Coordinates of C-alpha atoms and ligand atoms in Angstrom, one line a residue:
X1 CA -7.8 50.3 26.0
X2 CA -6.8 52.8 28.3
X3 CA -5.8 55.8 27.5
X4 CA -2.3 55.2 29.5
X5 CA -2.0 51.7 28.1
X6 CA -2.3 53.6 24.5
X7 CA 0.7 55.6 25.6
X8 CA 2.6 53.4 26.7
X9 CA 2.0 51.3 23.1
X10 CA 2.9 54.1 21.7
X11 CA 6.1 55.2 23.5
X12 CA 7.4 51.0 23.0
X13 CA 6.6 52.0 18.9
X14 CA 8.4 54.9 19.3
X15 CA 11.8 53.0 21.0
X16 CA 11.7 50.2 18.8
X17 CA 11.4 52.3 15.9
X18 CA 14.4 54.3 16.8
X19 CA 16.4 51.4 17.2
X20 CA 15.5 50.0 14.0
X21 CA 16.6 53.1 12.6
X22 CA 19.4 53.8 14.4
X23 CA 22.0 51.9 12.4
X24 CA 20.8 53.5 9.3
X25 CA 20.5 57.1 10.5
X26 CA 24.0 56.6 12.1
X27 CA 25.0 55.5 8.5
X28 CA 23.9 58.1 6.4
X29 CA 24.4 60.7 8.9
X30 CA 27.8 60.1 10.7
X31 CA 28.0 63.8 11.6
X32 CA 24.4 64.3 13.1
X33 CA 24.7 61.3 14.6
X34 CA 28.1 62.5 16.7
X35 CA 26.4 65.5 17.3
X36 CA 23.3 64.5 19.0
X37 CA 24.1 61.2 20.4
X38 CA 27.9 60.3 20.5
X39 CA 29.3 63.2 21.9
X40 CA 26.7 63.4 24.7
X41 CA 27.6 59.9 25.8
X42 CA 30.8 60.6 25.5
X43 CA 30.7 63.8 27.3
X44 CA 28.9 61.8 30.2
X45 CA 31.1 58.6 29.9
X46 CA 33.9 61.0 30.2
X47 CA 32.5 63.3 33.2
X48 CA 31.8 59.8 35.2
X49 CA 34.8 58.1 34.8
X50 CA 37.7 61.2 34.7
X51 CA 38.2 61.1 38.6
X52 CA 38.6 57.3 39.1
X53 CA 41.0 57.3 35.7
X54 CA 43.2 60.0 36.8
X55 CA 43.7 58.3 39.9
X56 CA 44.5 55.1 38.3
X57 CA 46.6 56.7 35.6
X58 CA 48.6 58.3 38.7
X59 CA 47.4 61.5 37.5
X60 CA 46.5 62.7 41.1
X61 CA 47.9 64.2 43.8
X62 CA 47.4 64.3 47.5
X63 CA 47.8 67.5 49.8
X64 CA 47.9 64.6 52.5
X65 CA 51.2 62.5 53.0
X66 CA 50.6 58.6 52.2
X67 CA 52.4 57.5 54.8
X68 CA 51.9 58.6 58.5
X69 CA 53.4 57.4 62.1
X70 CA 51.0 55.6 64.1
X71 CA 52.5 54.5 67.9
X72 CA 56.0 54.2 66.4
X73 CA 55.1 52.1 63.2
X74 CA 55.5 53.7 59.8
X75 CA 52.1 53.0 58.1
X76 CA 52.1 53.7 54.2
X77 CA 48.8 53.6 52.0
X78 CA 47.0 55.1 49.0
X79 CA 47.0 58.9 49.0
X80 CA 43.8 59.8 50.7
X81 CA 41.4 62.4 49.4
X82 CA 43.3 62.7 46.2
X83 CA 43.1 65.5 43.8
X84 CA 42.8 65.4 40.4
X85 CA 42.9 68.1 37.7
X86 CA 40.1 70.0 36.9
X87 CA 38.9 69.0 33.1
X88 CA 37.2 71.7 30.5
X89 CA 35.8 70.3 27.8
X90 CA 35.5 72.2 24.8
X91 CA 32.7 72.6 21.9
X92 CA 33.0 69.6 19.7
X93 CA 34.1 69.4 16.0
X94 CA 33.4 66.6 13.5
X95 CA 34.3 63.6 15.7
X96 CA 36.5 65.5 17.4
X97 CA 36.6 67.4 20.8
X98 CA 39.2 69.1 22.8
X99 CA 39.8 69.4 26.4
X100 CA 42.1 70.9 28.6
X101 CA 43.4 70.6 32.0
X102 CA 45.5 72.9 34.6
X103 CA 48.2 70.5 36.0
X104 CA 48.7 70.2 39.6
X105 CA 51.9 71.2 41.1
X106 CA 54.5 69.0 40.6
X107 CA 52.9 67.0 37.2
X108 CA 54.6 67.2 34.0
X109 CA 52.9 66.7 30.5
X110 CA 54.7 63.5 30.0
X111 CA 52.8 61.6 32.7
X112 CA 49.7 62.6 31.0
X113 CA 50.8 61.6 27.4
X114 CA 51.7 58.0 29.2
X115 CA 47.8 58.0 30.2
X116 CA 46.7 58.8 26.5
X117 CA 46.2 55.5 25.8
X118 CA 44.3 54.1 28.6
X119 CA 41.6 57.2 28.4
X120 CA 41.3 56.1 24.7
X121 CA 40.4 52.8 26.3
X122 CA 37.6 54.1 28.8
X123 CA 36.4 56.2 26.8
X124 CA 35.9 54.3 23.9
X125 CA 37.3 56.7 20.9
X126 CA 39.8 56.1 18.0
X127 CA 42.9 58.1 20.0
X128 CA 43.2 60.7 22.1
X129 CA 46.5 62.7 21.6
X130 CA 48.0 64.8 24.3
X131 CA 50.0 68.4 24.0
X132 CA 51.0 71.5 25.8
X133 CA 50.1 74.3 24.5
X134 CA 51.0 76.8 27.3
X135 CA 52.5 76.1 30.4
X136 CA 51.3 74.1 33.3
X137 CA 47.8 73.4 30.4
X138 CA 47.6 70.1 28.7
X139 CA 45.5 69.8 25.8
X140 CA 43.8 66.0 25.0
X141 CA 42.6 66.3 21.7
X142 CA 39.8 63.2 21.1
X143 CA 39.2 61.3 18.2
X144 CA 36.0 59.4 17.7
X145 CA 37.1 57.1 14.9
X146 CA 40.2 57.5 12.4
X147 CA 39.6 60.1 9.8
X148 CA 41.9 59.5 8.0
X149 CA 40.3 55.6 7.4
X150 CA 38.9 55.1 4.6
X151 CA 39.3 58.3 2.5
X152 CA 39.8 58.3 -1.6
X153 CA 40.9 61.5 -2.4
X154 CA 40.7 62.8 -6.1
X155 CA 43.7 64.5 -7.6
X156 CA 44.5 67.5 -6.6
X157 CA 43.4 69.5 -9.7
X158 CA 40.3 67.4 -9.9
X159 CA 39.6 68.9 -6.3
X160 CA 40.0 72.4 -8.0
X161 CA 37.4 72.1 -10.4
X162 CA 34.9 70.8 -7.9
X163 CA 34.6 74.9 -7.7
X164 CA 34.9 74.3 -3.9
X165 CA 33.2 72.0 -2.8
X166 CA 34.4 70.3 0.1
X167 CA 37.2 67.5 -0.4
X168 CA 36.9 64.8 2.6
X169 CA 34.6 67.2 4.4
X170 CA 37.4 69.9 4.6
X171 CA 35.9 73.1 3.2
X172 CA 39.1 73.9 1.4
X173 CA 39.7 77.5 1.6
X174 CA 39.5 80.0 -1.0
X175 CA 43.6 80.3 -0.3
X176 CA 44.0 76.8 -1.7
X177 CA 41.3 77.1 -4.4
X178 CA 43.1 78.7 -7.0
X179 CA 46.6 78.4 -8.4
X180 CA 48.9 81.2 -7.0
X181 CA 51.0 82.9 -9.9
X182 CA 54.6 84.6 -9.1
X183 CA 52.7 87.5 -7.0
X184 CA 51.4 85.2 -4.6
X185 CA 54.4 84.8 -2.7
X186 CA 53.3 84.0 0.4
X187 CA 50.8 81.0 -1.2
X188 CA 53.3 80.1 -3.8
X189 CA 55.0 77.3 -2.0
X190 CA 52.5 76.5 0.1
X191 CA 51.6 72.4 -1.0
X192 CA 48.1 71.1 -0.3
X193 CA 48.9 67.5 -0.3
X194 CA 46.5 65.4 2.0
X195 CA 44.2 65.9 5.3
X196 CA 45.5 66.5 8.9
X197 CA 44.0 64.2 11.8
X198 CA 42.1 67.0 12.7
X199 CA 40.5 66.7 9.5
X200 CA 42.4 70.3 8.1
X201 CA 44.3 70.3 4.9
X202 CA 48.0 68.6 5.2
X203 CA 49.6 71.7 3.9
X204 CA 53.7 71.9 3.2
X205 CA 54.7 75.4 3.6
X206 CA 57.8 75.9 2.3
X207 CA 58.1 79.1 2.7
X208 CA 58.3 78.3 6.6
X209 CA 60.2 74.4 6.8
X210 CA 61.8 75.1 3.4
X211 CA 63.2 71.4 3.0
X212 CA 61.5 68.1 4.1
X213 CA 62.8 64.2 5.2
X214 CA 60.1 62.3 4.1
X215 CA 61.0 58.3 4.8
X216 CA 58.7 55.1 5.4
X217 CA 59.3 51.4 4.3
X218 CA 58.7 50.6 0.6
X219 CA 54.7 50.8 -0.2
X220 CA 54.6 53.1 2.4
X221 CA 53.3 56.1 0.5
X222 CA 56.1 58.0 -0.3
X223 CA 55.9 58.3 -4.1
X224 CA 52.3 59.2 -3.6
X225 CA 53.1 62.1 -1.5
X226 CA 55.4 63.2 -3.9
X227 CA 52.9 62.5 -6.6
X228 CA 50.5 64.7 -4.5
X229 CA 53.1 67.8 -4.3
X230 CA 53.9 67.6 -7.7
X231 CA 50.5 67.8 -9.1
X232 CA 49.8 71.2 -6.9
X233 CA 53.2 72.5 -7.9
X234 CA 53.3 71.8 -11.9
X235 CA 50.8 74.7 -12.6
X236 CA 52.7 76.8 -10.6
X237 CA 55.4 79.2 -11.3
X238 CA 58.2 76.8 -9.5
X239 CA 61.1 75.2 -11.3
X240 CA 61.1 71.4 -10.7
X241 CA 64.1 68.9 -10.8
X242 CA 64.4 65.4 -10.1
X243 CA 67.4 63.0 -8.7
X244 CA 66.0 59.5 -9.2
X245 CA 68.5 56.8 -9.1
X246 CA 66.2 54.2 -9.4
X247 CA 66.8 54.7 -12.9
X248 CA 64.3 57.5 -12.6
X249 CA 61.5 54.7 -12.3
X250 CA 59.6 57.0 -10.0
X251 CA 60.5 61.0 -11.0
X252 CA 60.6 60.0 -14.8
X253 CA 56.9 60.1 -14.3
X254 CA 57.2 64.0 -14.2
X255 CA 59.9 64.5 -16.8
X256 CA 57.2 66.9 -19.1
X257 CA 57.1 69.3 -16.2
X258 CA 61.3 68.8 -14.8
X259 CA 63.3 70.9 -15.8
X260 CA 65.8 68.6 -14.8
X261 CA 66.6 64.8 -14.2
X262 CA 69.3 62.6 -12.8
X263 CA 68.8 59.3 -13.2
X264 CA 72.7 58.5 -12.1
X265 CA 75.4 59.3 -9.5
X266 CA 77.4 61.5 -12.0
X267 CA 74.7 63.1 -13.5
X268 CA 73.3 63.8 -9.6
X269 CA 77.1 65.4 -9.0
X270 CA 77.3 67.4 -11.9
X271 CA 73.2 68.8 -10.9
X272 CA 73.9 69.3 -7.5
X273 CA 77.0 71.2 -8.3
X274 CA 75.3 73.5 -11.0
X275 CA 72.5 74.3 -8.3
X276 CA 75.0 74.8 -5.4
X277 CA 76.0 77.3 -8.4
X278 CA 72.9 78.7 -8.8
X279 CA 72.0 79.3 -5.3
X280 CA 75.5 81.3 -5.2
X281 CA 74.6 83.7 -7.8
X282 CA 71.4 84.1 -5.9
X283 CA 73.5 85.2 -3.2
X284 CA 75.6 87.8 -5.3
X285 CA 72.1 89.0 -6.3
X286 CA 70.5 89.4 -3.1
X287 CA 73.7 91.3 -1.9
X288 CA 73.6 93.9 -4.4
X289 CA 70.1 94.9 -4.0
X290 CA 71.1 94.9 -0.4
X291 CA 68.5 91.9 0.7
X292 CA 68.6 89.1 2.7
X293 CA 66.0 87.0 0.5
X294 CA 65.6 86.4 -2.8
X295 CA 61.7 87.5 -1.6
X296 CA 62.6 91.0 -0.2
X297 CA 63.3 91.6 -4.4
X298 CA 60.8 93.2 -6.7
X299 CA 58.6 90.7 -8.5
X300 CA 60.2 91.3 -11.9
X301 CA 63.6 90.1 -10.9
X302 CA 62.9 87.5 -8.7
X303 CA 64.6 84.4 -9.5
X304 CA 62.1 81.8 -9.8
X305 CA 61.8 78.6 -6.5
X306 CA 63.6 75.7 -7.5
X307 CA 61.9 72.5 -5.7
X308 CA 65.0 69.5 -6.0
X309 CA 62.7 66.2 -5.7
X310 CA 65.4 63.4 -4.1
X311 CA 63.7 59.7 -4.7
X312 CA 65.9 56.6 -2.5
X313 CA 68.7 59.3 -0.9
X314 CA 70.3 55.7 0.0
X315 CA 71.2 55.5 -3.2
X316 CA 73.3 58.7 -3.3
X317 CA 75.1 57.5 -0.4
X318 CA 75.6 53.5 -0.8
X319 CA 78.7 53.4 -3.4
X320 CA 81.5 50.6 -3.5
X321 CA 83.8 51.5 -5.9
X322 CA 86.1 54.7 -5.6
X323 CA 84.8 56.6 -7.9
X324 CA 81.5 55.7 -6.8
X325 CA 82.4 56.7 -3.2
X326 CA 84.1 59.9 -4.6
X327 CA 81.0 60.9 -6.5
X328 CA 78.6 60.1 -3.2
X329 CA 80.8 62.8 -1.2
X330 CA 80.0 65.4 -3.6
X331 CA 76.4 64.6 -3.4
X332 CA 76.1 64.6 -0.1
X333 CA 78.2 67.6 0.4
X334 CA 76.6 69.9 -1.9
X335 CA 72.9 68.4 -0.9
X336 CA 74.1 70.2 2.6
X337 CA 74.6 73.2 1.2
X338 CA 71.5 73.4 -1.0
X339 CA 69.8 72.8 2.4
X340 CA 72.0 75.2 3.8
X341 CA 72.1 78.2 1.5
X342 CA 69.0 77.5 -0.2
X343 CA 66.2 78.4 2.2
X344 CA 66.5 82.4 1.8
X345 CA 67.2 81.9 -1.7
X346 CA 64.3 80.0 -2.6
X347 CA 65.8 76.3 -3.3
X348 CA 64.1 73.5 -1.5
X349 CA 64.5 69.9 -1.0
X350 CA 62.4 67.2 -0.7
X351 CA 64.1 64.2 0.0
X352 CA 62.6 60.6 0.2
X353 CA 64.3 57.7 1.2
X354 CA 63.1 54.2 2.9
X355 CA 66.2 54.3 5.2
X356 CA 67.9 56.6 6.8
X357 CA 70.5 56.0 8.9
X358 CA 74.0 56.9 10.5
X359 CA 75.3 53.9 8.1
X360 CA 74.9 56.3 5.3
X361 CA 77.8 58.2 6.5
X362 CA 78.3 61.2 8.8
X363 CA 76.9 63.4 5.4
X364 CA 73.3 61.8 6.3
X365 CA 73.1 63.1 9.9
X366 CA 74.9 66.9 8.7
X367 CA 71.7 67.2 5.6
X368 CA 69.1 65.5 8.4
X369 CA 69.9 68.3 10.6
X370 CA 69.5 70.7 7.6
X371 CA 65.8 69.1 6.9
X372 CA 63.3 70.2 9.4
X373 CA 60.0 69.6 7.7
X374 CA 60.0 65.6 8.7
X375 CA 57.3 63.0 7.6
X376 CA 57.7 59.1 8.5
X377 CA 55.3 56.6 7.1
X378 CA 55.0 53.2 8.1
X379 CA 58.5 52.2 8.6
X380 CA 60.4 48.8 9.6
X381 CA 63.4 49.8 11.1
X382 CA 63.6 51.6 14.5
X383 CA 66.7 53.6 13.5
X384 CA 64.8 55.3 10.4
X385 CA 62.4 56.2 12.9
X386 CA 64.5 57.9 15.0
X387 CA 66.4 59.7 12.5
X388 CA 63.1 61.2 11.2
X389 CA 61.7 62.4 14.3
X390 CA 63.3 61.2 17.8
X391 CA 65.8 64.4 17.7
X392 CA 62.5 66.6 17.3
X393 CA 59.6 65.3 18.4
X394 CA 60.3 61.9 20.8
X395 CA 57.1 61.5 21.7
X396 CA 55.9 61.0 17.6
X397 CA 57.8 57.8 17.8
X398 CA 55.7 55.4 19.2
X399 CA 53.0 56.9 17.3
X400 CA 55.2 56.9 14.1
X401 CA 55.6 52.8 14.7
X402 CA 52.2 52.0 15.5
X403 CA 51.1 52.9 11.8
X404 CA 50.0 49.3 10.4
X405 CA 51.2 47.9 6.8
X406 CA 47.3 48.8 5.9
X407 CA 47.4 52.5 6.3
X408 CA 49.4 53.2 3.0
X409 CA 49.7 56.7 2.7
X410 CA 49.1 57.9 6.5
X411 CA 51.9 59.2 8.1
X412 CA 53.4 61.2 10.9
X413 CA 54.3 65.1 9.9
X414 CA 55.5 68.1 11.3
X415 CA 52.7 71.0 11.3
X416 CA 53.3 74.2 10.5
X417 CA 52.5 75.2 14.2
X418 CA 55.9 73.4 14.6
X419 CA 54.6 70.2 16.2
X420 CA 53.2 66.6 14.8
X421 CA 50.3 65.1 14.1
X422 CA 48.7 62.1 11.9
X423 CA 48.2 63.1 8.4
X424 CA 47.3 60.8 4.8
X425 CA 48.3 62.2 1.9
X426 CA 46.1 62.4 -1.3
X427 CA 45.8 59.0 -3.2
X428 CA 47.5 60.3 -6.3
X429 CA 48.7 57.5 -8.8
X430 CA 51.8 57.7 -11.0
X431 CA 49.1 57.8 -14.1
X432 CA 47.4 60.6 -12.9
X433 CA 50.7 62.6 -11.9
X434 CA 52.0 61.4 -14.9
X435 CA 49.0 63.2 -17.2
X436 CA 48.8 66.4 -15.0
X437 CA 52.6 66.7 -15.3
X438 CA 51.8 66.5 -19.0
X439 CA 49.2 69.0 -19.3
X440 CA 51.3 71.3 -17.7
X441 CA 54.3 70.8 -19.7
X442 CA 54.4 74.5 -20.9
X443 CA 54.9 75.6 -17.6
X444 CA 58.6 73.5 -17.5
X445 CA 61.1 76.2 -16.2
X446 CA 64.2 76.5 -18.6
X447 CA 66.9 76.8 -16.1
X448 CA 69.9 78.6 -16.8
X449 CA 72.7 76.5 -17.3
X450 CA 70.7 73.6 -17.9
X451 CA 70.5 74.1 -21.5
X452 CA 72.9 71.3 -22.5
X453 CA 72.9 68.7 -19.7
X454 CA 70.7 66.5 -17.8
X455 CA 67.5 67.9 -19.2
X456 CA 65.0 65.1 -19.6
X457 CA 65.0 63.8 -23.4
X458 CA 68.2 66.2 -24.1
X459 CA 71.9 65.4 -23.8
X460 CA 72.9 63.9 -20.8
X461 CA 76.9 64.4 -20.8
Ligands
ATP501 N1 47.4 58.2 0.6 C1 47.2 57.0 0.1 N2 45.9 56.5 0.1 C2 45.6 55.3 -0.4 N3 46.5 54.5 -0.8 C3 47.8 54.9 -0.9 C4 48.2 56.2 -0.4 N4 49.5 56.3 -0.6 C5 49.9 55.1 -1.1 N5 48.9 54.3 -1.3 C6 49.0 52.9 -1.9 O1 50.2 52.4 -1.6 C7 50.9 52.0 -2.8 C8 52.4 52.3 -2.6 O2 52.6 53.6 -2.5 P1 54.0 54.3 -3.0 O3 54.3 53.8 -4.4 O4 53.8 55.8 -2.8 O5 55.0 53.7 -2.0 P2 56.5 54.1 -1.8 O6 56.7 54.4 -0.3 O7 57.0 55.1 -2.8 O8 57.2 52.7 -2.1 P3 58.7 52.4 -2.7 O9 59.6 52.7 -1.6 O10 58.6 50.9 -3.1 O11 58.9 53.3 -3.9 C9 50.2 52.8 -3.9 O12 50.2 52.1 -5.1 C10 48.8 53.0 -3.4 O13 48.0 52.0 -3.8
MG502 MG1 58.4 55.1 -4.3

């Protein structure tokens, strides 16, 4: 045999080996694998086909007029020599890569969000979302497959004692490693509770969107994202209290670690009231030491964050009889000015509901307005929809109703940047909240004023 015919052998070996490997290499090493051969096909698939896609997406413009006068007949015709915006594609990240664009006079971001979906089309990735960031840029952030598929998170705590090592493939950051105690004010309220699309950690600040509307359909996830928030907050300095009026079926789960529960209308009216009253002193307090946050005070006489947990806020409003609808007016009026009040003076609301609508009463629009942190799960009415994001963010809408009945737990969330994005919160179960809630029973806040009502397992009248 020739020596060029050995090559040759050799170099047919060589391909056939690597595609009898490829599936497994791709396998066990999804992250190499986008690295070294999806991105660059994708880098060239998107190079090669941007122009022609722009132009069918009506993303071009023409310096030329489409129509012209030719012996006294109007002719009209495609744009000739069109222009399309210049593309920069960035470094990628794990199955992710980000590119921007400079408009061309006269384009807004909205025709390019319309486009979104056809590039993730031709260009064969899970989604590719589009933003502004600065004016006259768009940003198309590219997702190679869903990473938030497939993902079983551990608890919370269990993450913590992996002694950081990385949860999902997030290196979590030595900010969220350890439990902050009173002096951490700045991490104190910040709430690790799932991963971001972008594949960082789903963190609730509440120090900067103090109170949060958290709706989707039943099975959604919304329990689980409490379940998720609780279990980062029980070790933590924070008081906790719950108004379940499912017969506290969901928040009774946590009553080791409440320092209060409702589990009916009148108990919810006589909590609400005493924390309105709470928040009030607050006030007087902040005043004399001549503040304007209960976090401007010294350490030592800082009042210690209340989080109120709302499970079914439907249930506060729906009432029939009078007394009932008496009762629902106090709720929702003093749930308004928690939200109001509350934000300086460390009170903060999560509120969970599977529908939320103008039927509720006017009291439902006045606290939505009140709630800016906003996450929608999967969801079966339009209206709910709408009332979680279409005042803020429109454009999450679509993507808020495209989440299937499969994708339990994935939902759409305000950032802390102040826009939305795709997020799945940890898989925590009602057993496992239920036992870290337990272990951390010592730290149960004894609220002032609490003594003799509506604590879990005490007097509740
Ligand atoms: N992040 C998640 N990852 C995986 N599975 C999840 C996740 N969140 C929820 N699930 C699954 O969905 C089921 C229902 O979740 P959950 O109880 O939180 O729904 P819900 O919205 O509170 O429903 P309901 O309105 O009926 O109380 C859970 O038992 C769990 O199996
Ligand atoms: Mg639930």
């Amino acid at each position: 045999m020739s020596s060029k015919s050995a090559l040759s052998v050799v170099a047919l070996l060589v391909v056939a080996v690597l595609l009898v490997a490829a599936p497994m290499v791709r396998e066990r090493y999804p992250r190499a694998w986008w690295y070294a051969v999806s991105f660059p096909i994708l880098w060239v698939r998107i190079r090669f086909t941007w122009r022609q896609l722009a132009w069918e997406c009506d993303l071009a413009v023409t310096r030329k007029r489409a129509h012209a006068m030719i012996g006294g007949i109007l002719v009209k015709g495609k744009e000739l020599d069109p222009v399309v915006p210049r593309l920069h594609v960035g470094w990628p990240r794990p199955f992710s890569v980000t590119m921007r664009a400079r408009m061309l006079p006269g384009q807004t971001p909205d025709e390019f969000v319309d486009a979104a979906e056809a590039m993730s089309h031709a260009w064969r990735v899970h989604s590719v979302r589009v933003s502004s960031p600065a004016r006259g840029e768009v940003e198309f952030t590219i997702s190679a497959r869903d990473p938030l598929a497939n993902i079983t998170a551990p608890g919370a705590l269990a993450r913590r004692k992996h002694h950081g090592r990385p949860w999902f493939g997030v290196s979590v950051s030595a900010e969220l490693e350890e439990t902050p105690g009173a002096a951490d004010a700045a991490k104190l309220l910040r709430v690790f509770v799932g991963l971001l699309e972008d594949g960082s950690p789903w963190v609730l600040d509440l120090r900067l969107l103090p109170h949060w509307l958290i709706t989707g359909a039943t099975q959604s996830g919304k329990s689980t994202l409490m379940n998720a928030a609780v279990v980062e907050l029980a070790p933590r300095p924070v008081a906790l209290v719950g108004i379940d009026l499912k017969g506290g079926m969901e928040l009774g789960n946590y009553t080791a670690r409440l320092s209060a529960l409702a589990t009916d209308r009148p108990a919810a009216v006589r909590l609400l009231g005493h924390l309105v009253d709470v928040v009030l002193e607050r006030t007087v307090q902040c005043r004399v030491a001549q503040v304007r946050s209960i976090w401007d005070l010294p350490e030592q006489i800082r009042p210690v964050p209340i989080v109120v947990l709302v499970d079914e806020l439907a249930e506060l409003y729906l009432a029939t009889d009078p007394k009932g609808k008496a009762d629902a007016l106090a709720c929702s009026t003093n749930l308004v000015r928690l939200a109001q009040l509350g934000a300086t003076l460390g009170v903060h609301l999560l509120v969970a509901g599977q529908r939320v609508g103008s039927d509720l009463g006017p009291g439902v629009t006045m606290l939505r307005a009140q709630l800016g942190g906003r996450i929608c799960h999967r969801v079966t009415d339009p209206e709910t929809v709408k009332m979680t994001l279409g005042d803020k963010f429109p454009d999450a809408v679509i993507a808020a109703q495209s989440i299937g009945p499969l994708e339990r737990g994935v939902a759409i969330t305000t950032t802390n940047e102040g826009g939305w994005m795709r997020a799945r919160s940890a898989n925590i179960g009602a057993e496992q909240a239920q036992r870290i809630t337990t272990d951390y029973a010592h730290q149960r806040v004894w609220l002032p004023g609490l003594s003799d009502f509506d604590r879990p397992g005490g007097k509740t009248s």
